[in-house]
Short mmCIF file of C-alpha atoms in Angstrom, two decimals:
data_model
loop_
_atom_site.label_atom_id
_atom_site.label_comp_id
_atom_site.label_asym_id
_atom_site.label_seq_id
_atom_site.Cartn_x
_atom_site.Cartn_y
_atom_site.Cartn_z
CA ASP D 1 13.62 17.17 -3.49
CA ALA D 2 11.27 20.02 -2.65
CA LYS D 3 10.44 20.09 1.05
CA THR D 4 7.40 21.11 3.05
CA THR D 5 7.24 22.60 6.53
CA GLN D 6 4.25 22.09 8.81
CA PRO D 7 3.61 22.78 12.49
CA ASN D 8 4.13 19.69 14.62
CA SER D 9 0.72 19.91 16.24
CA MET D 10 -2.48 21.94 16.33
CA GLU D 11 -5.66 21.96 18.36
CA SER D 12 -9.17 22.81 17.33
CA ASN D 13 -12.52 22.91 19.02
CA GLU D 14 -15.17 20.62 17.69
CA GLU D 15 -17.47 22.17 15.06
CA GLU D 16 -15.09 25.03 14.39
CA PRO D 17 -13.08 25.54 11.18
CA VAL D 18 -9.47 24.39 11.10
CA HIS D 19 -6.75 25.91 8.97
CA LEU D 20 -3.68 23.68 8.59
CA PRO D 21 -0.74 25.58 7.07
CA CYS D 22 2.07 24.24 4.91
CA ASN D 23 5.12 26.07 3.59
CA HIS D 24 6.84 24.90 0.43
CA SER D 25 9.06 27.75 -0.67
CA THR D 26 11.15 25.58 -3.04
CA ILE D 27 8.20 24.20 -4.96
CA SER D 28 8.80 23.79 -8.68
CA GLY D 29 6.42 24.97 -11.35
CA THR D 30 5.02 21.52 -12.06
CA ASP D 31 4.75 20.16 -8.50
CA TYR D 32 1.27 19.35 -7.30
CA ILE D 33 0.42 19.95 -3.64
CA HIS D 34 -1.12 16.88 -2.02
CA TRP D 35 -2.66 16.41 1.40
CA TYR D 36 -3.10 13.09 3.11
CA ARG D 37 -4.21 12.27 6.61
CA GLN D 38 -3.65 9.28 8.84
CA LEU D 39 -6.24 8.41 11.43
CA PRO D 40 -5.06 6.44 14.47
CA SER D 41 -4.21 2.81 13.65
CA GLN D 42 -5.03 3.24 9.96
CA GLY D 43 -3.15 3.73 6.72
CA PRO D 44 -2.98 7.24 5.26
CA GLU D 45 -5.91 8.43 3.19
CA TYR D 46 -5.94 10.90 0.35
CA VAL D 47 -7.60 14.22 1.19
CA ILE D 48 -7.09 16.66 -1.66
CA HIS D 49 -4.57 17.97 -4.17
CA GLY D 50 -4.11 21.06 -6.30
CA LEU D 51 -1.71 22.86 -8.60
CA THR D 52 -2.48 26.59 -8.67
CA SER D 53 -6.16 27.20 -8.06
CA ASN D 54 -8.05 26.64 -4.84
CA VAL D 55 -9.78 23.27 -4.70
CA ASN D 56 -12.82 21.97 -2.87
CA ASN D 57 -14.07 18.45 -2.30
CA ARG D 58 -16.34 16.71 0.15
CA MET D 59 -13.59 16.38 2.74
CA ALA D 60 -11.84 19.73 2.69
CA SER D 61 -10.73 22.81 0.80
CA LEU D 62 -7.23 23.63 -0.33
CA ALA D 63 -6.18 27.26 -0.55
CA ILE D 64 -2.97 27.85 -2.51
CA ALA D 65 -1.04 31.10 -2.26
CA GLU D 66 -0.61 33.06 -5.45
CA ASP D 67 3.17 32.47 -5.44
CA ARG D 68 2.54 28.77 -4.57
CA LYS D 69 5.05 28.92 -1.74
CA SER D 70 2.45 28.03 0.83
CA SER D 71 -0.93 26.39 1.08
CA THR D 72 -3.63 25.82 3.68
CA LEU D 73 -5.88 22.84 4.17
CA ILE D 74 -9.24 23.93 5.49
CA LEU D 75 -11.59 21.67 7.38
CA HIS D 76 -14.78 23.66 7.51
CA ARG D 77 -16.21 22.11 10.63
CA ALA D 78 -13.94 19.89 12.68
CA THR D 79 -15.35 16.73 14.15
CA LEU D 80 -13.76 14.28 16.56
CA ARG D 81 -13.24 11.94 13.60
CA ASP D 82 -10.92 14.53 12.04
CA ALA D 83 -8.29 14.00 14.75
CA ALA D 84 -5.35 12.68 12.74
CA VAL D 85 -1.90 13.44 11.42
CA TYR D 86 -2.14 15.60 8.30
CA TYR D 87 0.63 15.44 5.72
CA CYS D 88 1.35 18.10 3.13
CA ILE D 89 3.36 16.62 0.26
CA LEU D 90 4.75 17.82 -3.03
CA SER D 91 4.90 15.45 -5.95
CA THR D 92 8.67 15.57 -6.21
CA SER D 93 8.78 13.01 -8.96
CA TYR D 94 6.32 11.33 -11.24
CA ASP D 95 5.72 8.31 -9.07
CA LYS D 96 6.79 8.82 -5.47
CA VAL D 97 5.02 10.25 -2.45
CA ILE D 98 7.52 11.21 0.25
CA PHE D 99 6.06 11.87 3.69
CA GLY D 100 7.35 14.46 6.15
CA PRO D 101 6.47 14.47 9.86
CA GLY D 102 3.06 16.11 9.32
CA THR D 103 0.79 18.00 11.73
CA SER D 104 -0.96 16.14 14.51
CA LEU D 105 -4.44 17.64 14.85
CA SER D 106 -6.32 17.26 18.11
CA VAL D 107 -10.03 18.07 18.22
CA ILE D 108 -11.41 19.13 21.56
CA PRO D 109 -15.04 18.28 22.31
CA SER G 1 -10.80 4.44 -5.53
CA ALA G 2 -8.80 1.24 -5.22
CA VAL G 3 -9.47 -1.05 -2.28
CA ILE G 4 -6.36 -2.64 -0.83
CA SER G 5 -6.05 -5.52 1.59
CA GLN G 6 -2.96 -6.79 3.38
CA LYS G 7 -2.14 -10.08 5.03
CA PRO G 8 -1.32 -10.66 7.79
CA SER G 9 -2.74 -7.70 9.67
CA ARG G 10 -0.25 -8.29 12.45
CA ASP G 11 2.37 -10.80 13.49
CA ILE G 12 4.89 -11.45 16.20
CA CYS G 13 8.08 -13.04 14.92
CA GLN G 14 11.35 -14.23 16.36
CA ARG G 15 14.60 -12.60 15.39
CA GLY G 16 16.41 -14.27 12.53
CA THR G 17 13.24 -15.42 10.80
CA SER G 18 11.51 -13.95 7.74
CA LEU G 19 7.96 -12.77 7.13
CA THR G 20 6.21 -12.28 3.82
CA ILE G 21 3.49 -9.64 3.65
CA GLN G 22 0.88 -9.81 0.92
CA CYS G 23 -0.86 -6.86 -0.72
CA GLN G 24 -3.95 -7.38 -2.88
CA VAL G 25 -5.70 -4.67 -4.91
CA ASP G 26 -9.21 -4.88 -6.31
CA SER G 27 -8.19 -3.37 -9.66
CA GLN G 28 -5.23 -3.48 -11.99
CA VAL G 29 -2.60 -0.89 -11.17
CA THR G 30 0.79 -0.14 -12.63
CA MET G 31 2.58 1.29 -9.63
CA MET G 32 2.66 -0.24 -6.17
CA PHE G 33 4.67 1.06 -3.25
CA TRP G 34 5.87 -0.33 0.04
CA TYR G 35 6.33 1.86 3.12
CA ARG G 36 7.55 1.35 6.65
CA GLN G 37 6.25 3.28 9.62
CA GLN G 38 8.28 2.88 12.78
CA PRO G 39 6.60 3.56 16.12
CA GLY G 40 5.66 7.22 16.49
CA GLN G 41 7.23 8.13 13.15
CA SER G 42 6.10 9.17 9.71
CA LEU G 43 6.11 6.85 6.72
CA THR G 44 9.32 5.96 4.93
CA LEU G 45 9.24 4.68 1.36
CA ILE G 46 10.99 1.33 1.00
CA ALA G 47 10.57 0.62 -2.70
CA THR G 48 8.48 1.03 -5.81
CA ALA G 49 7.25 -2.13 -7.51
CA ASN G 50 6.23 -2.22 -11.15
CA GLN G 51 4.78 -5.35 -12.66
CA GLY G 52 7.30 -7.10 -14.88
CA SER G 53 10.40 -5.33 -13.64
CA GLU G 54 12.69 -5.31 -10.64
CA ALA G 55 11.61 -3.18 -7.71
CA THR G 56 13.36 0.17 -7.23
CA TYR G 57 14.65 0.61 -3.69
CA GLU G 58 15.11 3.86 -1.80
CA SER G 59 18.36 4.76 -0.11
CA GLY G 60 18.92 2.64 2.98
CA PHE G 61 16.87 -0.31 1.77
CA VAL G 62 18.31 -3.31 -0.09
CA ILE G 63 16.83 -6.21 -1.97
CA ASP G 64 18.49 -8.85 0.19
CA LYS G 65 16.72 -7.52 3.27
CA PHE G 66 13.39 -6.58 1.66
CA PRO G 67 12.81 -8.73 -1.44
CA ILE G 68 9.68 -7.74 -3.33
CA SER G 69 7.63 -9.67 -5.85
CA ARG G 70 5.11 -8.23 -8.28
CA PRO G 71 3.76 -11.16 -10.29
CA ASN G 72 0.73 -9.36 -11.74
CA LEU G 73 -1.14 -6.05 -11.77
CA THR G 74 -3.18 -6.72 -8.62
CA PHE G 75 -0.72 -8.34 -6.22
CA SER G 76 2.64 -7.80 -4.54
CA THR G 77 4.59 -9.24 -1.65
CA LEU G 78 7.23 -7.76 0.61
CA THR G 79 9.48 -10.08 2.61
CA VAL G 80 11.27 -8.84 5.70
CA SER G 81 14.30 -11.13 5.94
CA ASN G 82 16.50 -12.11 8.86
CA MET G 83 14.47 -9.95 11.17
CA SER G 84 15.77 -8.05 14.18
CA PRO G 85 13.83 -6.03 16.78
CA GLU G 86 14.67 -2.88 14.77
CA ASP G 87 12.37 -4.20 12.04
CA SER G 88 9.38 -3.85 14.34
CA SER G 89 7.16 -1.46 12.40
CA ILE G 90 3.97 -1.13 10.46
CA TYR G 91 4.43 -2.04 6.82
CA LEU G 92 2.02 -0.53 4.31
CA CYS G 93 1.46 -0.98 0.62
CA SER G 94 -0.08 1.63 -1.59
CA VAL G 95 -1.15 2.09 -5.19
CA GLU G 96 -1.33 5.08 -7.44
CA GLU G 97 -4.34 6.21 -9.45
CA GLY G 98 -4.50 9.13 -11.81
CA SER G 99 -2.41 10.44 -14.65
CA GLY G 100 0.65 12.56 -14.98
CA ARG G 101 1.36 14.39 -11.77
CA ALA G 102 -2.33 14.61 -10.81
CA TYR G 103 -2.33 11.25 -9.08
CA GLU G 104 -3.64 10.02 -5.78
CA GLN G 105 -2.26 7.24 -3.64
CA TYR G 106 -4.39 4.76 -1.76
CA PHE G 107 -3.05 2.77 1.14
CA GLY G 108 -3.71 -0.59 2.64
CA PRO G 109 -4.48 -0.96 6.34
CA GLY G 110 -0.93 -1.99 7.16
CA THR G 111 0.77 -5.01 8.73
CA ARG G 112 1.93 -4.51 12.29
CA LEU G 113 5.12 -6.50 12.82
CA THR G 114 6.71 -7.10 16.19
CA VAL G 115 10.09 -8.84 16.33
CA THR G 116 11.15 -10.35 19.62
#
């Protein structure tokens, strides 16, 4: 299974942009890159996904490197509600989502 | 996106007993998944449940310990059998929406289980 590597934790100041990196050097040509986040005491929630091109939605932006071996989730303006564990996941098979340890994001007021 | 509810939201159980967790979805879905999240850890996939077929279990999980039912396209149950304190975890169900590889998963709020 293709693996992802993320920093264990990151800090950001409130109202500043946050760039959450993810390395996936063994990604296959058909793997999508997914991001989920888990707020305290809640189930994970879908954030964004992409294949090759950069993607934007109401929650975040996803920047994918040209060689697809890394990607960055961008929160344009961090709020206290964005404090969560962020998971970068490759779709290693048609149906399964396998979670790694993720990045714990702290937002400082 | 699908809305998922789970019952119970939490429970405290004695070792040796069993607990059945229910997962209800507000729309018909093909794939449902059960995860376990031990304290301070990430999520671990237990099994995939398709309606009309036997659940597919991940390595380290067996049907005798975690029997799963999937009677229709909106409902599934996970039973944690013969519980021990090591089974204390949050159990989450999820569903998949989308097509091909461009899918998204949506999760229920989880069931917090404590085994004493």
